[in-house]
Short mmCIF file of C-alpha atoms in Angstrom, two decimals:
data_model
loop_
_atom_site.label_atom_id
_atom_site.label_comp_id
_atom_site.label_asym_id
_atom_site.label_seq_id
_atom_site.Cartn_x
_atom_site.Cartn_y
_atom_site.Cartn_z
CA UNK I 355 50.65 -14.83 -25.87
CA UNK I 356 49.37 -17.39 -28.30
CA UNK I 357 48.77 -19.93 -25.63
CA UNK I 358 46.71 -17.16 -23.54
CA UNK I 359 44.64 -16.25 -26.46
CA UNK I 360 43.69 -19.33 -27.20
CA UNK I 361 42.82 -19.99 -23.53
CA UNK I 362 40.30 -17.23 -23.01
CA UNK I 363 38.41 -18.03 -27.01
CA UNK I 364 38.14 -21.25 -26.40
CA UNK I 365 34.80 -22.20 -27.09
CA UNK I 366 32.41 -22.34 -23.75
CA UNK I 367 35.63 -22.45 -22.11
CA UNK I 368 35.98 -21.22 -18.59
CA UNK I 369 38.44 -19.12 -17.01
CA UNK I 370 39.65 -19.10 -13.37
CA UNK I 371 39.55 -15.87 -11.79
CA UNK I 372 40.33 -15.67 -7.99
CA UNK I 373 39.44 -19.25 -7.35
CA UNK I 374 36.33 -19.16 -9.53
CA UNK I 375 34.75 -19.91 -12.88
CA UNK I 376 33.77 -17.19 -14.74
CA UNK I 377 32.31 -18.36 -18.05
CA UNK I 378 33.21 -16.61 -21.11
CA UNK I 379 30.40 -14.25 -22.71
CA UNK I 380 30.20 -13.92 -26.38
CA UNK I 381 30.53 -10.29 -26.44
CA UNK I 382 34.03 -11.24 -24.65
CA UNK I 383 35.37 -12.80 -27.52
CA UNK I 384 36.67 -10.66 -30.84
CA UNK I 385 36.52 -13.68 -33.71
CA UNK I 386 33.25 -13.36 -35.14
CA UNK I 387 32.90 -16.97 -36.04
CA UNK I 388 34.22 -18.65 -32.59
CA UNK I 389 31.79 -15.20 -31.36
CA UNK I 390 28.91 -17.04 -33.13
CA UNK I 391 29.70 -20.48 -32.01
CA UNK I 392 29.63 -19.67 -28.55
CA UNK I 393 26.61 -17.72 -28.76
CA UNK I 394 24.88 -20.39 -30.62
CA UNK I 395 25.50 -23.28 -28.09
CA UNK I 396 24.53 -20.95 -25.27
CA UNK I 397 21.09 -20.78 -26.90
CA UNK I 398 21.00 -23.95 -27.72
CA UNK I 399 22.16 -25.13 -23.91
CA UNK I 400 19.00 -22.82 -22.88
CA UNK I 401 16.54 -24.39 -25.19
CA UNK I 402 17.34 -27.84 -24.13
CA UNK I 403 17.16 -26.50 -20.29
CA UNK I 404 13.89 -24.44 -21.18
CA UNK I 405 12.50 -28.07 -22.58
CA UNK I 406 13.46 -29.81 -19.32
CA UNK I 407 11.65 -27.65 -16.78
CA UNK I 408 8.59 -27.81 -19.27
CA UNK I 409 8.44 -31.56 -19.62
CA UNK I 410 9.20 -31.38 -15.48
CA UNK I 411 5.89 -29.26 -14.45
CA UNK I 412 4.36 -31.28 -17.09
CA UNK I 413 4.84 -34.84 -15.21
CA UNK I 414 4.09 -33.05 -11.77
CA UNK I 415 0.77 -31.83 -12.82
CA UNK I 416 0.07 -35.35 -14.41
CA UNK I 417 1.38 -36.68 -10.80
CA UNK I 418 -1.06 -34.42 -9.18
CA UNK I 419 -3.62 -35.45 -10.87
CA UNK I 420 -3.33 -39.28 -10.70
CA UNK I 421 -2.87 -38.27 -6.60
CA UNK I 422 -6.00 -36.31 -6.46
CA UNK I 423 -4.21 -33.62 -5.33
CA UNK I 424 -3.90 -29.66 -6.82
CA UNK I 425 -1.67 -28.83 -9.60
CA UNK I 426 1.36 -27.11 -8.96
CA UNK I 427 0.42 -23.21 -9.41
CA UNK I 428 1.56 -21.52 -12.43
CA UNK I 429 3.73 -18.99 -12.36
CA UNK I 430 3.01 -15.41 -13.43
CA UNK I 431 5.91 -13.95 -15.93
CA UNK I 432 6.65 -10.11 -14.43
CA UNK I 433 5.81 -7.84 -16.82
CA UNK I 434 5.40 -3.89 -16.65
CA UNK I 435 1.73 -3.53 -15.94
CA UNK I 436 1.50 -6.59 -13.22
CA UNK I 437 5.10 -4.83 -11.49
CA UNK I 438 3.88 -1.31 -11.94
CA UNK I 439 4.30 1.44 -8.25
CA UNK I 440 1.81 1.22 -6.12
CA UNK I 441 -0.42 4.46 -6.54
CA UNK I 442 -2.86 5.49 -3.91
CA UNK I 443 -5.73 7.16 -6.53
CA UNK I 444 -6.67 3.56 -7.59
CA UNK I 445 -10.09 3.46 -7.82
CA UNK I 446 -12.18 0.68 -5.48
CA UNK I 447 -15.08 -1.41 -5.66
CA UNK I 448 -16.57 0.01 -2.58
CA UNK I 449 -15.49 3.59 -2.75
CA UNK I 450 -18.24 5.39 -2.11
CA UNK I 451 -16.65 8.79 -2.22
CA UNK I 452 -16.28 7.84 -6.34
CA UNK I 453 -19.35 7.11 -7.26
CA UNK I 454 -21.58 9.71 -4.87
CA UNK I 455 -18.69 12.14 -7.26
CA UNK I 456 -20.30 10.61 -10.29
CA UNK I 457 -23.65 11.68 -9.58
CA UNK I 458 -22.71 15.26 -9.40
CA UNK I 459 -20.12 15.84 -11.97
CA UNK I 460 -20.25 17.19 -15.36
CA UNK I 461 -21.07 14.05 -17.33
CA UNK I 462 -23.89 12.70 -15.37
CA UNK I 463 -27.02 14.18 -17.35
CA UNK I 464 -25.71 12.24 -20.34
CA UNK I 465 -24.69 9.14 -18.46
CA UNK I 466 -27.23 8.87 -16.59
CA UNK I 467 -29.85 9.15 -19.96
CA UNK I 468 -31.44 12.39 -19.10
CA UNK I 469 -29.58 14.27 -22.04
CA UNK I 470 -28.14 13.42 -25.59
CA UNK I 471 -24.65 13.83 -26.34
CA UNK I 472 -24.39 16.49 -29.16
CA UNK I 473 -20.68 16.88 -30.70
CA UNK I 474 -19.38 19.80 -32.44
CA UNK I 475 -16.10 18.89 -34.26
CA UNK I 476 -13.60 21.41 -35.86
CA UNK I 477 -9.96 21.90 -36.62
CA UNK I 478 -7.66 24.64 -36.17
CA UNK I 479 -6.72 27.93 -38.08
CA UNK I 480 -4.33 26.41 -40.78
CA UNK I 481 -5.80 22.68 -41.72
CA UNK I 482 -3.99 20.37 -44.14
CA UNK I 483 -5.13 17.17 -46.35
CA UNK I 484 -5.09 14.49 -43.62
CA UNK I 485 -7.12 16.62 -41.08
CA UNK I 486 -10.58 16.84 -42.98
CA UNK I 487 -10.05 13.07 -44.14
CA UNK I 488 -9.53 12.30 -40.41
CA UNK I 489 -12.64 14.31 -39.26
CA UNK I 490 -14.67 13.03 -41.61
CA UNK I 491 -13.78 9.26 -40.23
CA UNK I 492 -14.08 10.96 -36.70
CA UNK I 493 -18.08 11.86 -38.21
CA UNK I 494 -18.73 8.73 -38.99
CA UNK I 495 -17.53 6.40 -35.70
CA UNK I 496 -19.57 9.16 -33.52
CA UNK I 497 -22.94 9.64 -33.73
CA UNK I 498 -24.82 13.34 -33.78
CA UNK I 499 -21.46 15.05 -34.12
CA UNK I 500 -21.45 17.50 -37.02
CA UNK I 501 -18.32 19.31 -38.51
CA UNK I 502 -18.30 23.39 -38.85
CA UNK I 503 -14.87 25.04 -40.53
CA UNK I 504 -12.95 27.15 -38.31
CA UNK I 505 -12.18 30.04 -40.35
CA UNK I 506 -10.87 32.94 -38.56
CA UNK I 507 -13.08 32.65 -35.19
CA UNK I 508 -11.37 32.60 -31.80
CA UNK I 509 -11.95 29.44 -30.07
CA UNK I 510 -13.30 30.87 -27.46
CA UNK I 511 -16.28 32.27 -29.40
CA UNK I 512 -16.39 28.49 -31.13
CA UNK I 513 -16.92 27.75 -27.17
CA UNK I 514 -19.73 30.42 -26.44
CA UNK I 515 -21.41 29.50 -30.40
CA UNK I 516 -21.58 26.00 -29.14
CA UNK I 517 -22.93 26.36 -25.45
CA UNK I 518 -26.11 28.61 -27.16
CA UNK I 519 -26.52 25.97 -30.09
CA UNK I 520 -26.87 23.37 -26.83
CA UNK I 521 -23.57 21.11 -27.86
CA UNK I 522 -22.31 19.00 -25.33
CA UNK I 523 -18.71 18.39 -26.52
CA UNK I 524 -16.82 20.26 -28.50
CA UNK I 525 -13.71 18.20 -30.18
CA UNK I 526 -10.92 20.59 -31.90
CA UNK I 527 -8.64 18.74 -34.05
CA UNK I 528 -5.15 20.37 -34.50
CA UNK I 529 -2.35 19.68 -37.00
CA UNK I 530 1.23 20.16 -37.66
CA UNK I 531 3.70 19.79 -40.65
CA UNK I 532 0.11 18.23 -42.68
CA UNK I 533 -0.82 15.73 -39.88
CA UNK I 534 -3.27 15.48 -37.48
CA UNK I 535 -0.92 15.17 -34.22
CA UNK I 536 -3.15 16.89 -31.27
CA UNK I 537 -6.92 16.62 -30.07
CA UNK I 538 -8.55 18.95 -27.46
CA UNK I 539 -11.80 17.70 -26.41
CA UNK I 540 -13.76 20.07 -24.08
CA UNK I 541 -16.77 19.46 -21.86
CA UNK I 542 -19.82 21.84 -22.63
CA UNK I 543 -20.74 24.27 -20.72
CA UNK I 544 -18.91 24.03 -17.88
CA UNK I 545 -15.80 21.88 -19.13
CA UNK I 546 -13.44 19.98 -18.09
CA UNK I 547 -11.06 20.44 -21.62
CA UNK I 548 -8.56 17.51 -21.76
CA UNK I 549 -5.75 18.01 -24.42
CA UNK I 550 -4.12 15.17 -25.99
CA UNK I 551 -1.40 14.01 -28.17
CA UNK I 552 -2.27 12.46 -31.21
CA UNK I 553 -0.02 9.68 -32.84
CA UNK I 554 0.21 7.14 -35.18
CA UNK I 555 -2.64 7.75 -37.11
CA UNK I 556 -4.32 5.50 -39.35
CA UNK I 557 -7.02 6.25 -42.12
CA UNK I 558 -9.45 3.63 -42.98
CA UNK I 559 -8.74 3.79 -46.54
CA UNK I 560 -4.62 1.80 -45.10
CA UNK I 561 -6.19 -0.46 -42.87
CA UNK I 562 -5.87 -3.50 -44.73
CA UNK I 563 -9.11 -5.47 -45.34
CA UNK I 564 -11.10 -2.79 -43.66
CA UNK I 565 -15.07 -3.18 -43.33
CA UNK I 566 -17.37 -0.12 -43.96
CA UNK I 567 -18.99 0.96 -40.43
CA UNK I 568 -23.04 1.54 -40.66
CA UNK I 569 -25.16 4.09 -38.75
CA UNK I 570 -26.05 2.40 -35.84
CA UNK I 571 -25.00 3.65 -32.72
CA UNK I 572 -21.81 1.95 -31.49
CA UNK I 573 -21.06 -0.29 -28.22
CA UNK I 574 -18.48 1.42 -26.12
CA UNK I 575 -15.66 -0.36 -24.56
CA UNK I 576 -13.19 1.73 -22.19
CA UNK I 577 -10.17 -0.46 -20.72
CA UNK I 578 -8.01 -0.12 -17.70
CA UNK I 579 -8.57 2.80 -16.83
CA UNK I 580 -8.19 2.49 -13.16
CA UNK I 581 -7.44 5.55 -11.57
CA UNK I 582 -8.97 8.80 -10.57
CA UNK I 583 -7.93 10.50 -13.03
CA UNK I 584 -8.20 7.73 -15.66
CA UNK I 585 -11.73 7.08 -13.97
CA UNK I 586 -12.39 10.93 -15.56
CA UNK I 587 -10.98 10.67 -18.31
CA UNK I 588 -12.97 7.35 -19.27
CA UNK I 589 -16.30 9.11 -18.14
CA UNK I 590 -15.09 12.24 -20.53
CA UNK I 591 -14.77 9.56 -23.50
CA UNK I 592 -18.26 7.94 -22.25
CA UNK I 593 -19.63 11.20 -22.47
CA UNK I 594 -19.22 11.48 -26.09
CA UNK I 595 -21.45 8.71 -26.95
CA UNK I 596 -24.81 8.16 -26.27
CA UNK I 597 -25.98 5.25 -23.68
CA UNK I 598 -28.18 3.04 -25.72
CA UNK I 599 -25.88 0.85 -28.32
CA UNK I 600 -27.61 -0.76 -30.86
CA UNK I 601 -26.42 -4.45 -30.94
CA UNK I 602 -27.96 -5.44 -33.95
CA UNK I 603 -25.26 -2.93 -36.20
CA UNK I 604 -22.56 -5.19 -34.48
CA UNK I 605 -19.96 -2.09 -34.05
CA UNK I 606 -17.41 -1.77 -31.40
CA UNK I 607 -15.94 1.53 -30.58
CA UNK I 608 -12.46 0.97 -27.71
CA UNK I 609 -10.28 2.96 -25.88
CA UNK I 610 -7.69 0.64 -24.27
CA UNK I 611 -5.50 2.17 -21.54
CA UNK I 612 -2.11 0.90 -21.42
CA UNK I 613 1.44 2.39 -19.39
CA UNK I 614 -0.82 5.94 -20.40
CA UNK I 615 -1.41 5.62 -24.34
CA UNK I 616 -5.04 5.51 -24.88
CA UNK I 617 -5.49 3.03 -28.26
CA UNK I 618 -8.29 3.65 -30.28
CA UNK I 619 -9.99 0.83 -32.23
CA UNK I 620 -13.44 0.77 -34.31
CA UNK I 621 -14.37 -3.08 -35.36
CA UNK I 622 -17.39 -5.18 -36.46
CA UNK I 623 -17.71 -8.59 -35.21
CA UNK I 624 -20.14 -11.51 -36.64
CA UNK I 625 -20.62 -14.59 -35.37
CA UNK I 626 -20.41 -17.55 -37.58
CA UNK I 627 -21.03 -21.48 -36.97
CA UNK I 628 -17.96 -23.44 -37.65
CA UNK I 629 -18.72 -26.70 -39.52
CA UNK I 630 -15.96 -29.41 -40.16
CA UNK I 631 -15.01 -31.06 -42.84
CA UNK I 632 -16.00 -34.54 -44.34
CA UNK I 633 -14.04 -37.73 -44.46
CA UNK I 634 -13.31 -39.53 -47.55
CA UNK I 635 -12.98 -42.87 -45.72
CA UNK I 636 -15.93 -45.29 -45.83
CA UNK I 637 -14.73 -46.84 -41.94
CA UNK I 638 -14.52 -43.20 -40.47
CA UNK I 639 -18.21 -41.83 -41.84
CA UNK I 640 -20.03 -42.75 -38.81
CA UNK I 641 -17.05 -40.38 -36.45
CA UNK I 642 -17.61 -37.86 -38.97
CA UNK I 643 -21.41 -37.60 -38.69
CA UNK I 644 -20.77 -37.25 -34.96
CA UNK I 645 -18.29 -34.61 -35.11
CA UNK I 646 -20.60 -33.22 -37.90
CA UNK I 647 -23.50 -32.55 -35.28
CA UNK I 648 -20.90 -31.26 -32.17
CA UNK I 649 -19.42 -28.58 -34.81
CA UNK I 650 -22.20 -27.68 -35.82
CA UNK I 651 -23.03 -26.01 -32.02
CA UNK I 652 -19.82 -24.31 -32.17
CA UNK I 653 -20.49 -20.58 -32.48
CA UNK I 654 -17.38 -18.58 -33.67
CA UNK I 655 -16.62 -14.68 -32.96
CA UNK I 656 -14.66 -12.85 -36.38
CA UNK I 657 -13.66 -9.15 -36.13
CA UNK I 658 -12.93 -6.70 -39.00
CA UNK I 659 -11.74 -3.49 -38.44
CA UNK I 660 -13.24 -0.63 -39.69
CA UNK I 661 -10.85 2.24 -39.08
CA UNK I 662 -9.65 4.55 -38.49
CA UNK I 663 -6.52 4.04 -35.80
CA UNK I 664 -4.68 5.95 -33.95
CA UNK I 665 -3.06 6.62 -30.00
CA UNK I 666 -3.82 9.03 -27.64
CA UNK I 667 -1.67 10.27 -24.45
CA UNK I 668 -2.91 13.49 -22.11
CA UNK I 669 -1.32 16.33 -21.67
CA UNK I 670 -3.54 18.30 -19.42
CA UNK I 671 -6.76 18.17 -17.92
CA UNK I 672 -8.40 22.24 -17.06
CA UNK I 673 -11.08 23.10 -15.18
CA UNK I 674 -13.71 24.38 -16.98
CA UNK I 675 -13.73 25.49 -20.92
CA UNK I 676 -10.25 26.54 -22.65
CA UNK I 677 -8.30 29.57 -21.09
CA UNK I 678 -4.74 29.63 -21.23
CA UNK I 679 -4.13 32.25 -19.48
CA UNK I 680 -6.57 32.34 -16.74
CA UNK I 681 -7.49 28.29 -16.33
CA UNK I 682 -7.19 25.79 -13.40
CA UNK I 683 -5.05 22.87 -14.43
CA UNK I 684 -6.10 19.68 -12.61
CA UNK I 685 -3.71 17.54 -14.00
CA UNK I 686 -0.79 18.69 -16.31
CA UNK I 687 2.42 16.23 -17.67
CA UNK I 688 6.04 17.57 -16.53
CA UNK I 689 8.72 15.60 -17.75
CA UNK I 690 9.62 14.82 -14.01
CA UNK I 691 6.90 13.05 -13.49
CA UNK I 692 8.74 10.29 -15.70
CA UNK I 693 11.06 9.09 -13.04
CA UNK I 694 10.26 5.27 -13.38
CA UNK I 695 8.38 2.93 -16.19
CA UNK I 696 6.16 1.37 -14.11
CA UNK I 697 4.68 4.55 -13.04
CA UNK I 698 1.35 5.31 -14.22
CA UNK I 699 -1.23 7.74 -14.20
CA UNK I 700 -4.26 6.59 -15.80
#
């Protein structure tokens, strides 16, 4: 028994099993310090073969390149997005369908300039701390939007108050347990009403180092968003903004799509010119003049973020304003619709 114990913990030791080698795991082995051994020359015996095939491509793209010839191409790790199902609503360059659908949907007044976005933002029947500190942040990242308390009113006669006071959007924030966790946003007059869930929400007054936005309207930026449905959704977001950023405020307002979680940021960039430092040497003054003038050129990009932060993912997309009894659902999220992770839908 001894002998056979010591056999199969031996460290990196091998063990025949019907004519082959079958290398011992760590997890295989019960002493935590022979465990640990084993598990740290494994790593080890990957570093050093991770350091081989690096220094390998290395001298073949130098070899290339003394040849004249092309590199060896680089290979492209697999990761969820580039490995993700193939999905037939993926929106094309050339599909003409799309954009003769964006001319005649419910966003294109405002997109196309011919109307101002005008956003009425409210909460629902039993608020908490977080939500009004939320909405006011909300006030300030989007322009012409103006906050009016709920009270008692239905929402539908919030709807009908908004389409007479000519509001384009209408954004209802809901909250649960004294947090913001929901956000329906609905399309004036004639909809759509997209509800989503609200998570991991960030205040500016947490965001470390945060900057103080100004009043100038915001440039939009809407990422990945690269199906039909993500193609509406983006357009719905679009919609809430008007079309003419001023670029001399220097704010950034994006919604990055990614595996269906919409992440909202709000930044302020600056540009700065990088200068270098100067030598001490007396031989080296005449290299440091020169580097002197070629930093000097160098423009660099700095972002601060202005807050606040959060993630959205959609639940449902209706036809038309908010009716849960009597609405069309376009889209709606079951969980069997889950049945892979590289399935997407925006």
């Amino acid at each position: 028994m001894g002998a056979k114990r010591k056999k199969t913990e031996e460290v990196g030791g091998d063990d025949e099993v019907g004519g082959g080698k079958k290398q011992i795991l760590p997890s295989m082995i019960k002493n935590k310090e022979k465990r640990s051994a084993v598990h740290a020359k494994l790593k080890h015996q990957k570093k050093i073969e991770k350091r081989k095939k690096a220094k390998a491509r290395e001298a073949a793209e130098k070899r290339a390149l003394e040849l004249g010839e092309e590199p060896p191409a680089k290979k492209i790790p697999h990761t969820i997005e580039n490995t993700r199902e193939f999905d037939e609503t993926v929106c094309k360059p050339d599909d003409e369908e799309l954009f003769a659908g964006n001319d005649a949907d419910e966003f294109s007044s405002i997109l196309n300039r011919k109307s101002d976005p005008k956003i009425l933002i409210t909460t629902c029947r039993f608020n908490s701390t977080r939500g009004p500190a939320f909405i006011s942040e909300l006030l300030s990242v989007i322009p012409n939007a103006h906050y009016y308390k709920r009270g008692t009113y239905d929402l539908k006669k919030i709807v009908e108050y908004a389409k007479k006071k000519d509001f384009t959007s209408l954004i209802v924030v809901h909250t649960n347990r004294r947090e913001p966790d929901a956000l329906l946003i609905i399309g004036l007059p004639d909809g759509p009403t997209a509800h989503f869930k609200l998570s991991k929400l960030v205040l500016r007054k947490d965001v470390k180092n945060h900057g103080n936005p100004t009043s100038h309207i915001p440039e939009l930026v809407l990422n990945n968003f690269t199906t039909r449905l993500g193609h509406r959704i983006g357009r719905m977001i679009q919609s809430l903004f008007p079309q003419a950023p001023n670029f001399g405020g220097r704010r950034v307002v994006t919604f990055h799509n990614q595996r269906d979680f919409i992440f909202f940021r709000h930044h302020r960039y600056i540009f700065e010119s990088k200068e270098s430092k100067q030598g001490d040497s007396k031989g080296n003054k005449d290299k440091d003049a020169k580097g002197e003038k070629s930093s000097r050129g160098k423009v660099v990009a700095r972002l601060q973020e202005c807050g606040p932060r959060f993630t959205l993912k959609l639940i449902s997309l209706q036809h038309g304003t908010f009716d849960t009894k009597g609405g069309e659902y376009e889209w709606v999220h079951k969980p069997e619709m889950d049945t892979s992770r590289r399935r997407f839908f925006l």
